[in-house]
GROMACS .gro file of C-alpha atoms in nm:
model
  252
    1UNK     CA    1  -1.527   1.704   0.549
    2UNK     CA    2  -1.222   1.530   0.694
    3UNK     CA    3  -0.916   1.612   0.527
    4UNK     CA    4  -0.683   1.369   0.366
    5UNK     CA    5  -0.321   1.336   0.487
    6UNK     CA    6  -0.042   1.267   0.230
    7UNK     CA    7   0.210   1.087   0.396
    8UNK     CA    8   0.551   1.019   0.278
    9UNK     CA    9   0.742   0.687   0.437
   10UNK     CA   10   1.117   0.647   0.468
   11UNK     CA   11   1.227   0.269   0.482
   12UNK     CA   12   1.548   0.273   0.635
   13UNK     CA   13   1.838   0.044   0.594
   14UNK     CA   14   2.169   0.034   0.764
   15UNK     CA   15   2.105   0.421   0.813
   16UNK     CA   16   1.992   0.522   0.465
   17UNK     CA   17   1.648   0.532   0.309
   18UNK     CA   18   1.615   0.240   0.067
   19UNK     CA   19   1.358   0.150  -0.206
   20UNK     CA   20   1.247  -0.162  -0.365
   21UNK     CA   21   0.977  -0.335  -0.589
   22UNK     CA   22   0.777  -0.550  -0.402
   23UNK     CA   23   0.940  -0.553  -0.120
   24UNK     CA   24   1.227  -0.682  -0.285
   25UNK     CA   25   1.525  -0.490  -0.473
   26UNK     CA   26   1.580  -0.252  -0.228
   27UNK     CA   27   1.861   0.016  -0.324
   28UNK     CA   28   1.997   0.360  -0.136
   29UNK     CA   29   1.849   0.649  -0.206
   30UNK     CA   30   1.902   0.940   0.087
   31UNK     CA   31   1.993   1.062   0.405
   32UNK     CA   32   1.662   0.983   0.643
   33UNK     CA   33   1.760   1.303   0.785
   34UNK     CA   34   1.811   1.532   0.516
   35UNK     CA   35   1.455   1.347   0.348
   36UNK     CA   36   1.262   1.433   0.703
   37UNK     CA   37   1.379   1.798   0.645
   38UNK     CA   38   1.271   1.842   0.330
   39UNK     CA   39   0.924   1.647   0.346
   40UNK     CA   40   0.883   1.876   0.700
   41UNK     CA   41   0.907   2.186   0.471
   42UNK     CA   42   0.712   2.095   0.196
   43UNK     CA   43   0.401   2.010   0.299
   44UNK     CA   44   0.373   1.623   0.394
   45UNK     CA   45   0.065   1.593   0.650
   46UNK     CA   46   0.285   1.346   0.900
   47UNK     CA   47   0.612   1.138   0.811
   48UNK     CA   48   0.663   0.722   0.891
   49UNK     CA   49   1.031   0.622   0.977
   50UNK     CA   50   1.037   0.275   0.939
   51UNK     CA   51   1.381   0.080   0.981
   52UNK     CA   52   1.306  -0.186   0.768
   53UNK     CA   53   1.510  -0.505   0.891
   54UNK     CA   54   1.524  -0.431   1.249
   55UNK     CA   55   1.279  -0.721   1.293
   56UNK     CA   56   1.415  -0.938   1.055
   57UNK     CA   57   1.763  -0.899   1.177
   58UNK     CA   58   1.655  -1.006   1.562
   59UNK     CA   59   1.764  -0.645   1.685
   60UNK     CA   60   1.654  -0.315   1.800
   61UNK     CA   61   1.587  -0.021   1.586
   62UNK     CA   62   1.863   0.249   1.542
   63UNK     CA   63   1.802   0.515   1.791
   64UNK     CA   64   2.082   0.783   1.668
   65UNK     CA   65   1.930   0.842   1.326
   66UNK     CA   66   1.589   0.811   1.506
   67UNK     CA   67   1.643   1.168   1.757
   68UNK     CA   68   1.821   1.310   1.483
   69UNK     CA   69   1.560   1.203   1.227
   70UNK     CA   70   1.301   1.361   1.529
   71UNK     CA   71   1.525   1.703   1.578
   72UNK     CA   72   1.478   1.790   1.202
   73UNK     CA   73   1.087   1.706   1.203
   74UNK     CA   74   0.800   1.917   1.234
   75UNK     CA   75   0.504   1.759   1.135
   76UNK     CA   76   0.382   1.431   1.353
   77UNK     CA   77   0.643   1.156   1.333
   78UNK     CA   78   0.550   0.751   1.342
   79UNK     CA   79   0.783   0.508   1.380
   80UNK     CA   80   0.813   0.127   1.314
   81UNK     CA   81   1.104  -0.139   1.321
   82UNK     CA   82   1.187  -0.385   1.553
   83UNK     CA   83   0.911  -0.292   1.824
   84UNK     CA   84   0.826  -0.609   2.064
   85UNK     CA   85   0.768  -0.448   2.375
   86UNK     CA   86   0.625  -0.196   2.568
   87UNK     CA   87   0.999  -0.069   2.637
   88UNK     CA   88   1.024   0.024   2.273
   89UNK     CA   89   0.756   0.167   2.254
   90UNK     CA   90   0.880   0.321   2.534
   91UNK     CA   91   1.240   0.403   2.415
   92UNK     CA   92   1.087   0.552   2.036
   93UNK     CA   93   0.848   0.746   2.176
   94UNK     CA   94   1.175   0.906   2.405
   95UNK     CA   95   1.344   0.976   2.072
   96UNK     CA   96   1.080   1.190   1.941
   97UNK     CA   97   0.833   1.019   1.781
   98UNK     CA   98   0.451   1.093   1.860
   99UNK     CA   99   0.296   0.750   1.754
  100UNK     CA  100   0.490   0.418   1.744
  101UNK     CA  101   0.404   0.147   1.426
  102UNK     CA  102   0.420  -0.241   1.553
  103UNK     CA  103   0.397  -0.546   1.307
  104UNK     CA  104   0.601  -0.810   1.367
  105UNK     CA  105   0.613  -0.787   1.734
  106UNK     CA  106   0.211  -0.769   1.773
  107UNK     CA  107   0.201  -1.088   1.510
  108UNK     CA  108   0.441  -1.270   1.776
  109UNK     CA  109   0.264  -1.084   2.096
  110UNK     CA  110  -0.101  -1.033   2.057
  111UNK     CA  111  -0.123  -0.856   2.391
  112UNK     CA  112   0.168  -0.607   2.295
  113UNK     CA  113  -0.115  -0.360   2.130
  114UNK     CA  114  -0.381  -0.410   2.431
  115UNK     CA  115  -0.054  -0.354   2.675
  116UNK     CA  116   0.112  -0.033   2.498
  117UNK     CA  117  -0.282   0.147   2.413
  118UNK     CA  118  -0.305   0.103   2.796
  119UNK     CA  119   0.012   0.303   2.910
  120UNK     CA  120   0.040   0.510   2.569
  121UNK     CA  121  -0.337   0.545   2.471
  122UNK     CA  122  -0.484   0.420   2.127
  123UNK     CA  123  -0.382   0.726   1.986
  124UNK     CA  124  -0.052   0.611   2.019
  125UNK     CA  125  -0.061   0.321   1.856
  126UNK     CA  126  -0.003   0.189   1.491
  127UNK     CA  127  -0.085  -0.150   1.369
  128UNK     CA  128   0.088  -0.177   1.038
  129UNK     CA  129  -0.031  -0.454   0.816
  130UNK     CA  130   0.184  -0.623   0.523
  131UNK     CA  131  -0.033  -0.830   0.301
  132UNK     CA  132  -0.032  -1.012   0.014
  133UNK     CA  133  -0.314  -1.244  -0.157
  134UNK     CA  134  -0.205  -1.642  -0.149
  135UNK     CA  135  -0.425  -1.841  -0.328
  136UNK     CA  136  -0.706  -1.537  -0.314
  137UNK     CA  137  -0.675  -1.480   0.050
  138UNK     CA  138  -0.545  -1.194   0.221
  139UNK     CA  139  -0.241  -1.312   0.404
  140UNK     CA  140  -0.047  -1.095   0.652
  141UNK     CA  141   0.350  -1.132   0.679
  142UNK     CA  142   0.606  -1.036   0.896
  143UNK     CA  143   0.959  -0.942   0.882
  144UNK     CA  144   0.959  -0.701   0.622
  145UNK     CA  145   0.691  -0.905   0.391
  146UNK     CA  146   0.976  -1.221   0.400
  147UNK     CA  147   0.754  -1.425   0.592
  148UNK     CA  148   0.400  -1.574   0.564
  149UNK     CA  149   0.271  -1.604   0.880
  150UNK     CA  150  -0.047  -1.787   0.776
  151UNK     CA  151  -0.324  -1.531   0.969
  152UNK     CA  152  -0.586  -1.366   0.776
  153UNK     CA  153  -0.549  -1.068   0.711
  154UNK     CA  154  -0.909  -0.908   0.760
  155UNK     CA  155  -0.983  -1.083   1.101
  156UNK     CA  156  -0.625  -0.993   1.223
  157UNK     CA  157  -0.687  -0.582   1.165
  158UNK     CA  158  -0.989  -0.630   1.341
  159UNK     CA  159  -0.848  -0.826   1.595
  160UNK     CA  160  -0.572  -0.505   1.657
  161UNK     CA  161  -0.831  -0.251   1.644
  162UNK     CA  162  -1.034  -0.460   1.911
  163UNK     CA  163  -0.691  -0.483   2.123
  164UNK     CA  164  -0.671  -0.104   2.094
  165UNK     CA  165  -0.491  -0.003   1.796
  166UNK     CA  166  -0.577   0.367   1.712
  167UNK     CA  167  -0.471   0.343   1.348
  168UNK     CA  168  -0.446   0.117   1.075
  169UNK     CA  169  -0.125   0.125   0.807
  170UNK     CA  170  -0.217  -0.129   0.520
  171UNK     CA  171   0.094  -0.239   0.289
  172UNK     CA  172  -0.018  -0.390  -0.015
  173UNK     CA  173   0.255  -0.615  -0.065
  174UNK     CA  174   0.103  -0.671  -0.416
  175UNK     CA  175   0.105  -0.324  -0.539
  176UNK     CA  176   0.446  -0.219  -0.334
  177UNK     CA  177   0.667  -0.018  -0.530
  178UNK     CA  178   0.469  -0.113  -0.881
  179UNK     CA  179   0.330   0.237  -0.879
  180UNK     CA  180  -0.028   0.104  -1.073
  181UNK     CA  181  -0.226   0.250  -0.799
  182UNK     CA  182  -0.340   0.160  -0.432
  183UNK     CA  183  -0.493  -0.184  -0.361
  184UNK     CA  184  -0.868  -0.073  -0.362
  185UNK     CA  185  -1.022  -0.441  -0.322
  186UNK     CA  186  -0.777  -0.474  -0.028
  187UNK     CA  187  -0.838  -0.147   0.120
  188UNK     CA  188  -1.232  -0.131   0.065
  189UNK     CA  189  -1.222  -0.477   0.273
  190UNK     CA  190  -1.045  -0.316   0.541
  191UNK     CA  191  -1.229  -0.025   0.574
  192UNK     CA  192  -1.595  -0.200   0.579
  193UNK     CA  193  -1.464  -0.402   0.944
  194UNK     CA  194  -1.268  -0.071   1.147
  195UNK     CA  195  -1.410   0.240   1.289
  196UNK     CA  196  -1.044   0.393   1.314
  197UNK     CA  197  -0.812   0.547   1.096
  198UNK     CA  198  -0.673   0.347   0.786
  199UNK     CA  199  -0.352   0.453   0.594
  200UNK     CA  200  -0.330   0.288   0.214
  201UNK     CA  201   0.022   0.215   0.166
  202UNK     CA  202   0.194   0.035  -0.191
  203UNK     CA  203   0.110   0.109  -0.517
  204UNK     CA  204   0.137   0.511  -0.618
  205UNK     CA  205   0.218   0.608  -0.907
  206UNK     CA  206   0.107   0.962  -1.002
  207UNK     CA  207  -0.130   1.258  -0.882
  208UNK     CA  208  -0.441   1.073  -0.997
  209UNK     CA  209  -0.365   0.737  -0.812
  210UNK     CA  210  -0.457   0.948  -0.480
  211UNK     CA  211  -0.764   1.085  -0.624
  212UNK     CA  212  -0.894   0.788  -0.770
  213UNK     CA  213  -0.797   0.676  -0.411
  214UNK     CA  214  -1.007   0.904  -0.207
  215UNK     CA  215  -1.257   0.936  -0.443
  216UNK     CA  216  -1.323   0.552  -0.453
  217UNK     CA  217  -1.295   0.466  -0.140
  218UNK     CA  218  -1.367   0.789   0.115
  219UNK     CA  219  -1.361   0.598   0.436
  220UNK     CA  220  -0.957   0.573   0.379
  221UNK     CA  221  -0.833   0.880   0.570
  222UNK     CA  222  -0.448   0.924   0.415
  223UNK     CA  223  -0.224   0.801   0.138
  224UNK     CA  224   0.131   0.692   0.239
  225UNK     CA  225   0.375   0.683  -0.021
  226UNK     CA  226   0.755   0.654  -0.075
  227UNK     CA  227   0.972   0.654  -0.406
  228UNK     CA  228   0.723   0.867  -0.568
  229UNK     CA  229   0.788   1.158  -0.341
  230UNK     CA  230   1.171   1.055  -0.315
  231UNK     CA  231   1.268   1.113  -0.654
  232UNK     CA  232   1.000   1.374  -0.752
  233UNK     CA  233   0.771   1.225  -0.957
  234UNK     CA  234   0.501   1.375  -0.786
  235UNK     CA  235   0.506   1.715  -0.561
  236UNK     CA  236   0.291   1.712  -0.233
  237UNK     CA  237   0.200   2.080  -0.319
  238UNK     CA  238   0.074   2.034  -0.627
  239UNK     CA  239  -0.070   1.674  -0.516
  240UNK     CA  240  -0.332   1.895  -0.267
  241UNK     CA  241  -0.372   2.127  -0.503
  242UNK     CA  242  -0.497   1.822  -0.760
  243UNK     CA  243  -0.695   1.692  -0.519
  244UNK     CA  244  -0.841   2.022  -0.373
  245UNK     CA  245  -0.998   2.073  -0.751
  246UNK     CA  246  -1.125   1.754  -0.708
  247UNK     CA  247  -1.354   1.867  -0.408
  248UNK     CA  248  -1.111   1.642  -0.202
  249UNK     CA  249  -1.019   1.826   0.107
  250UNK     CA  250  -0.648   1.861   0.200
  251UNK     CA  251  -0.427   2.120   0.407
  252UNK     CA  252  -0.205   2.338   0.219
   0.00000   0.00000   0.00000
C-alpha cells in the first residue's frame, strides 16, 4: 500500500506566510522560517514554499528566506514562485530545495518542463495547476489564480506530464481556503488522464476531509494543506493516526 503524504504549504508574501479565501484576502500569519521548523518536527511528509506574487509582480523569488527556509528543513522541500527558466530552476534548487514547482512560467513556456526534466530529471519537477470552473469547464490560471488564461485544464496536466513533469499539484481555486473539503470531481478527473503523482490542494477543513479524500479517490497520493495546519485546527500526528484507523497508510 502506498502511503499518503500530508503536506503542509507556506504561501509567502513580502517574507511572511500569508492566508486567504479563495485566493483572495490574504493576511500575515508567520515567520516561513520558524513554520518550516516546526512542520519539520512534527511530522509533515514534505513542505511547499511557494512565494506567492513573485510571478505576478514580474520578479524573481526571494532567495534569503528561501536557504534559510532550506537550513531549518528536514523533510523534502518544493518550491514555486516566479520560476521561468531553467536558471531558476537552477538557482532554487542551489538554495536547498529538492524539487522545484512551475506554473506560470510553463503556461507562458511550454518547453520550460520538457527543458528542466531533461537537466533536472522528472523527479525534479512540479507542475502546479490553479483551476477554477468557468461556465462548467475546468480553467487553469496564472499569476496567483488573478488571471484566466483560457487553457483547459485537463488537457494542459496531461500535456505537462507528457513534457516530463514528475508530479502533479492541483489548486482548486474553488475550494481554496473554504475548508468544505478537497475538489473530488476535479481531482477524480485528473487522476483518470496521469500515471504520476497528484497532490490535492484547496479545500481542508478537518481530519475527515483527508480521509474522505483518500478513501474516495485512492489514486491521489498526498493532501497539501495550509491554514488548517497554521493555526492548529488540525494536528498532523493525530491526522495519521485518524487515517491509520482508517486502514489508510501513513508514516508516523
Amino acid at each position: 500500500m502506498i502511503t499518503k503524504r500530508i503536506i503542509p504549504c507556506l504561501d509567502v508574501r513580502n517574507g511572511q506566510v500569508v492566508k486567504g479565501v479563495n485566493f483572495e484576502g490574504l493576511r500575515e500569519i508567520s515567520s516561513p522560517v520558524e513554520l518550516a521548523k516546526y512542520y519539520s518536527r512534527c511530522g509533515a511528509d514534505e513542505l511547499v514554499f511557494y512565494d506567492i506574487t513573485a510571478s505576478s509582480d514580474g520578479r524573481k523569488l526571494f532567495t534569503d528566506i528561501l536557504c534559510e527556509t532550506a537550513r531549518n528543513v528536514f523533510i523534502p522541500l518544493t518550491v514555486g514562485g516566479g520560476i521561468n527558466t531553467v536558471e531558476d530552476f537552477d538557482r532554487v534548487l542551489k538554495c536547498g530545495a529538492d524539487k522545484v514547482s512551475v506554473n506560470s512560467g510553463a503556461i507562458r513556456n511550454p518547453n520550460l518542463i520538457k527543458e528542466a526534466a531533461k537537466l533536472y530529471g522528472d523527479q525534479c519537477v512540479v507542475l502546479s495547476v490553479d483551476v477554477k470552473r468557468v461556465d462548467g469547464v475546468f480553467r487553469v490560471f496564472a499569476k496567483g489564480g488573478r488571471e484566466n488564461t483560457g487553457l483547459e485544464a485537463i488537457e494542459w496536466i496531461k500535456r505537462g506530464v507528457e513534457n516530463g513533469a514528475g508530479e502533479i499539484v492541483l489548486n482548486s481555486i474553488d475550494t481554496d481556503g473554504v475548508k468544505q473539503g478537497f475538489d473530488l470531481e476535479m481531482l477524480e478527473a485528473v487522476c483518470a488522464v496521469v500515471n504520476v503523482p497528484v497532490i490535492a490542494s484547496g479545500g481542508a477543513g478537518k481530519t475527515e476531509d483527508f480521509i474522505t479524500l483518500f478513501k474516495a479517490l485512492p489514486g491521489v497520493d498526498a493532501g497539501l494543506a495550509a491554514s488548517i495546519f497554521h493555526f492548529g485546527e488540525v494536528s498532523i500526528a493525530e491526522l495519521k493516526k485518524e487515517m491509520r484507523k482508517n486502514g489508510i497508510s501513513a508514516r508516523i
